[in-house]
Amino acid sequence: MCNACKRCCHNKAIRVGPYEILRLSRFLGISTTEFITHYSEAGGTVLRTRGSDGGCVFLNGRGCGVHQDRPLACRIYPLARWVSPEGEESFGHLAAHPQSAGVYGVGGKVIDYLEDQGLMPYFEMGDRYGPIYRRMVDMLHRFDAQANERRADFRRALDDMSEGSIGSPWLDVDAAVAAYCGAEGLSPPESVETTIKMHIEALGAWLDEMDAEDEPGKCEEQTDRN
């Protein structure tokens, strides 16, 4: 049980994805573009921390200032979750802060904790974005056969980006959806659920376009036309 001592909210790299960025931006009443600019680092993938004490950018005197829409990493703590390539799910226990005022026990059930912390929608979003992510990875490998060997370099380059920079435009959900709606003549979505649905559609359409451009013979056909 958390007693809001706030000790676990310092010097952590809290990674966020599109769904978390969207929920947090809606909670704050701003766009995802503004959220990434003002509250993120590492190319938009990590919540910013305060330079003075390493505290999370959303930490205030009472605790978490965005508790209602806090990211998955904060919700699941002190549990850890792993999903194998085959989809098998497992959980572990993370070490608590040595001076934590939280109460830890082993008498409860994992499923009860997950439901109490509202984690199911976050896991569902991971499942929904999973196929898109795998297509992106496959696409990257098609263009760069050595991409997998350079993953550590990519991550370091991302972590070294200046605060407020964006490493990939697809993280900016509002901008990506606005461009997609404009191109397709669709009305802008209003709810988080509809925005996520359109974001996934937009990414899928972009990947379809990339696949079409990479079809065998496409380059020769374009050359012949020119």
Short mmCIF file of C-alpha atoms in Angstrom, two decimals:
data_model
loop_
_atom_site.label_atom_id
_atom_site.label_comp_id
_atom_site.label_asym_id
_atom_site.label_seq_id
_atom_site.Cartn_x
_atom_site.Cartn_y
_atom_site.Cartn_z
CA MET A 1 0.00 0.00 0.00
CA CYS A 2 1.35 3.43 -0.99
CA ASN A 3 1.65 5.99 1.80
CA ALA A 4 2.67 8.85 -0.53
CA CYS A 5 6.17 9.23 0.88
CA LYS A 6 7.25 10.14 -2.71
CA ARG A 7 10.67 8.50 -2.31
CA CYS A 8 10.13 6.23 -5.31
CA CYS A 9 9.37 9.28 -7.51
CA HIS A 10 12.99 10.45 -7.80
CA ASN A 11 15.80 9.61 -10.22
CA LYS A 12 13.70 7.28 -12.35
CA ALA A 13 13.44 7.06 -16.13
CA ILE A 14 9.68 6.68 -16.54
CA ARG A 15 9.12 5.62 -20.14
CA VAL A 16 5.87 6.53 -21.86
CA GLY A 17 4.19 5.47 -25.09
CA PRO A 18 1.48 7.02 -27.27
CA TYR A 19 -1.42 6.02 -25.02
CA GLU A 20 0.23 7.39 -21.89
CA ILE A 21 1.25 10.60 -23.65
CA LEU A 22 -2.31 11.07 -24.89
CA ARG A 23 -3.91 10.42 -21.48
CA LEU A 24 -1.51 12.73 -19.69
CA SER A 25 -1.98 15.50 -22.26
CA ARG A 26 -5.76 15.25 -21.96
CA PHE A 27 -5.51 15.37 -18.16
CA LEU A 28 -3.44 18.56 -18.47
CA GLY A 29 -5.71 20.06 -21.13
CA ILE A 30 -2.97 20.37 -23.77
CA SER A 31 -2.05 18.68 -27.04
CA THR A 32 0.41 15.81 -27.25
CA THR A 33 2.71 18.18 -29.16
CA GLU A 34 2.77 20.54 -26.18
CA PHE A 35 3.16 17.66 -23.74
CA ILE A 36 6.24 16.32 -25.50
CA THR A 37 7.73 19.81 -25.68
CA HIS A 38 7.24 20.70 -22.02
CA TYR A 39 7.26 17.43 -20.08
CA SER A 40 9.43 14.89 -21.89
CA GLU A 41 13.01 14.02 -22.67
CA ALA A 42 14.82 11.23 -24.56
CA GLY A 43 12.96 12.01 -27.78
CA GLY A 44 9.55 12.09 -26.11
CA THR A 45 9.86 8.62 -24.57
CA VAL A 46 10.67 9.56 -20.95
CA LEU A 47 9.06 11.90 -18.43
CA ARG A 48 11.29 14.82 -17.56
CA THR A 49 12.82 15.10 -14.07
CA ARG A 50 13.66 18.18 -12.04
CA GLY A 51 17.32 19.10 -12.06
CA SER A 52 17.26 20.20 -8.43
CA ASP A 53 16.47 16.86 -6.81
CA GLY A 54 15.75 14.39 -9.61
CA GLY A 55 12.05 14.36 -8.80
CA CYS A 56 9.47 13.58 -11.47
CA VAL A 57 8.25 16.68 -13.28
CA PHE A 58 4.73 15.95 -11.99
CA LEU A 59 5.69 15.49 -8.35
CA ASN A 60 4.25 18.10 -6.00
CA GLY A 61 3.98 18.61 -2.25
CA ARG A 62 1.04 16.24 -1.96
CA GLY A 63 2.39 13.53 -4.25
CA CYS A 64 1.74 12.73 -7.89
CA GLY A 65 0.09 15.63 -9.67
CA VAL A 66 -1.23 13.37 -12.45
CA HIS A 67 -2.11 10.34 -10.34
CA GLN A 68 -5.40 9.70 -12.13
CA ASP A 69 -3.58 9.25 -15.46
CA ARG A 70 -0.14 8.18 -14.23
CA PRO A 71 1.91 5.97 -16.62
CA LEU A 72 2.02 2.19 -16.56
CA ALA A 73 5.46 2.08 -14.89
CA CYS A 74 4.11 4.03 -11.92
CA ARG A 75 0.87 2.05 -11.70
CA ILE A 76 2.47 -1.38 -11.71
CA TYR A 77 5.27 -0.63 -9.23
CA PRO A 78 6.50 -2.58 -7.27
CA LEU A 79 5.57 -5.34 -9.70
CA ALA A 80 7.37 -5.98 -12.99
CA ARG A 81 5.74 -7.58 -16.02
CA TRP A 82 7.27 -9.51 -18.90
CA VAL A 83 5.63 -10.80 -22.06
CA SER A 84 7.51 -13.38 -24.11
CA PRO A 85 7.54 -13.35 -27.94
CA GLU A 86 4.96 -16.15 -27.69
CA GLY A 87 2.67 -13.91 -25.61
CA GLU A 88 3.26 -15.65 -22.28
CA GLU A 89 2.87 -13.24 -19.36
CA SER A 90 4.85 -13.34 -16.13
CA PHE A 91 5.34 -11.03 -13.14
CA GLY A 92 8.10 -10.33 -10.68
CA HIS A 93 8.75 -8.09 -7.69
CA LEU A 94 10.94 -4.99 -7.83
CA ALA A 95 13.06 -3.92 -4.87
CA ALA A 96 11.46 -1.14 -2.87
CA HIS A 97 13.19 2.13 -2.05
CA PRO A 98 15.21 1.46 1.13
CA GLN A 99 13.45 4.27 3.00
CA SER A 100 10.00 3.69 1.51
CA ALA A 101 7.03 4.25 3.80
CA GLY A 102 4.91 1.95 1.66
CA VAL A 103 3.55 -1.27 3.12
CA TYR A 104 4.58 -4.41 1.24
CA GLY A 105 3.06 -7.87 1.59
CA VAL A 106 2.68 -11.20 -0.19
CA GLY A 107 -0.84 -12.09 0.82
CA GLY A 108 -2.71 -10.56 -2.13
CA LYS A 109 -3.30 -11.76 -5.66
CA VAL A 110 -1.60 -10.21 -8.67
CA ILE A 111 -4.86 -9.95 -10.62
CA ASP A 112 -6.49 -7.99 -7.80
CA TYR A 113 -3.58 -5.56 -7.68
CA LEU A 114 -3.66 -5.06 -11.46
CA GLU A 115 -7.37 -4.30 -11.41
CA ASP A 116 -7.09 -1.99 -8.40
CA GLN A 117 -4.39 0.03 -10.16
CA GLY A 118 -6.33 0.29 -13.43
CA LEU A 119 -3.64 -1.48 -15.46
CA MET A 120 -5.79 -3.49 -17.85
CA PRO A 121 -6.32 -0.63 -20.38
CA TYR A 122 -2.55 -0.10 -20.51
CA PHE A 123 -1.90 -3.79 -21.19
CA GLU A 124 -4.62 -3.73 -23.86
CA MET A 125 -2.96 -0.78 -25.57
CA GLY A 126 0.31 -2.67 -25.59
CA ASP A 127 -1.45 -5.52 -27.38
CA ARG A 128 -3.07 -3.15 -29.88
CA TYR A 129 0.15 -1.30 -30.71
CA GLY A 130 2.20 -4.51 -30.75
CA PRO A 131 1.52 -5.49 -34.39
CA ILE A 132 2.27 -1.93 -35.53
CA TYR A 133 5.54 -1.91 -33.60
CA ARG A 134 6.56 -5.25 -35.10
CA ARG A 135 5.80 -3.99 -38.59
CA MET A 136 7.95 -0.92 -37.92
CA VAL A 137 10.84 -3.11 -36.76
CA ASP A 138 10.50 -5.36 -39.81
CA MET A 139 10.43 -2.30 -42.07
CA LEU A 140 13.56 -0.92 -40.43
CA HIS A 141 15.38 -4.20 -40.95
CA ARG A 142 14.41 -4.22 -44.62
CA PHE A 143 16.08 -0.85 -45.08
CA ASP A 144 18.97 -1.55 -42.71
CA ALA A 145 20.06 -5.17 -42.27
CA GLN A 146 22.33 -4.21 -39.35
CA ALA A 147 19.63 -2.31 -37.43
CA ASN A 148 19.30 -4.95 -34.72
CA GLU A 149 23.03 -4.80 -33.94
CA ARG A 150 22.79 -1.02 -33.56
CA ARG A 151 19.79 -0.95 -31.22
CA ALA A 152 21.96 0.12 -28.28
CA ASP A 153 23.34 2.99 -30.36
CA PHE A 154 19.82 4.06 -31.33
CA ARG A 155 18.74 4.07 -27.68
CA ARG A 156 21.77 6.12 -26.61
CA ALA A 157 21.12 8.63 -29.39
CA LEU A 158 17.50 8.89 -28.26
CA ASP A 159 18.46 9.36 -24.62
CA ASP A 160 20.93 12.09 -25.59
CA MET A 161 18.35 14.21 -27.40
CA SER A 162 17.60 17.57 -25.83
CA GLU A 163 14.52 18.01 -23.64
CA GLY A 164 11.34 18.58 -25.59
CA SER A 165 12.70 17.03 -28.80
CA ILE A 166 10.84 14.22 -30.52
CA GLY A 167 12.61 11.13 -31.75
CA SER A 168 9.81 9.86 -33.97
CA PRO A 169 6.79 11.82 -35.27
CA TRP A 170 4.47 8.88 -34.57
CA LEU A 171 4.78 9.58 -30.83
CA ASP A 172 2.96 12.89 -31.35
CA VAL A 173 -0.51 11.36 -31.46
CA ASP A 174 -2.47 14.56 -32.04
CA ALA A 175 -0.27 15.71 -34.92
CA ALA A 176 -0.31 12.28 -36.58
CA VAL A 177 -4.09 11.95 -36.26
CA ALA A 178 -4.70 15.51 -37.48
CA ALA A 179 -2.65 14.83 -40.61
CA TYR A 180 -4.46 11.53 -41.20
CA CYS A 181 -7.92 13.07 -40.74
CA GLY A 182 -7.02 15.92 -43.08
CA ALA A 183 -5.81 13.54 -45.78
CA GLU A 184 -8.82 11.24 -45.44
CA GLY A 185 -11.45 13.96 -45.01
CA LEU A 186 -12.39 12.71 -41.54
CA SER A 187 -13.68 14.67 -38.57
CA PRO A 188 -11.18 15.09 -35.70
CA PRO A 189 -11.81 12.54 -32.93
CA GLU A 190 -13.04 13.66 -29.55
CA SER A 191 -12.45 10.75 -27.15
CA VAL A 192 -9.17 9.13 -26.15
CA GLU A 193 -10.41 5.78 -27.47
CA THR A 194 -11.32 7.17 -30.90
CA THR A 195 -8.05 9.10 -31.09
CA ILE A 196 -6.05 5.94 -30.36
CA LYS A 197 -8.07 3.99 -32.94
CA MET A 198 -7.32 6.62 -35.59
CA HIS A 199 -3.67 6.79 -34.56
CA ILE A 200 -3.28 3.06 -35.12
CA GLU A 201 -5.10 3.39 -38.46
CA ALA A 202 -2.80 6.26 -39.46
CA LEU A 203 0.31 4.26 -38.63
CA GLY A 204 -1.05 1.25 -40.48
CA ALA A 205 -1.79 3.38 -43.57
CA TRP A 206 1.73 4.84 -43.47
CA LEU A 207 3.26 1.36 -43.27
CA ASP A 208 1.03 0.15 -46.12
CA GLU A 209 2.31 3.04 -48.21
CA MET A 210 5.90 2.17 -47.33
CA ASP A 211 5.26 -1.46 -48.26
CA ALA A 212 3.80 -0.43 -51.61
CA GLU A 213 6.80 1.76 -52.40
CA ASP A 214 9.13 -1.10 -51.51
CA GLU A 215 7.42 -3.68 -53.75
CA PRO A 216 9.75 -5.52 -56.17
CA GLY A 217 9.86 -3.73 -59.49
CA LYS A 218 8.44 -0.51 -58.08
CA CYS A 219 11.71 1.37 -58.51
CA GLU A 220 12.07 0.11 -62.11
CA GLU A 221 8.49 1.15 -62.84
CA GLN A 222 9.09 4.64 -61.49
CA THR A 223 12.30 4.90 -63.52
CA ASP A 224 10.52 3.85 -66.71
CA ARG A 225 7.83 6.51 -66.13
CA ASN A 226 10.46 9.19 -65.72
#
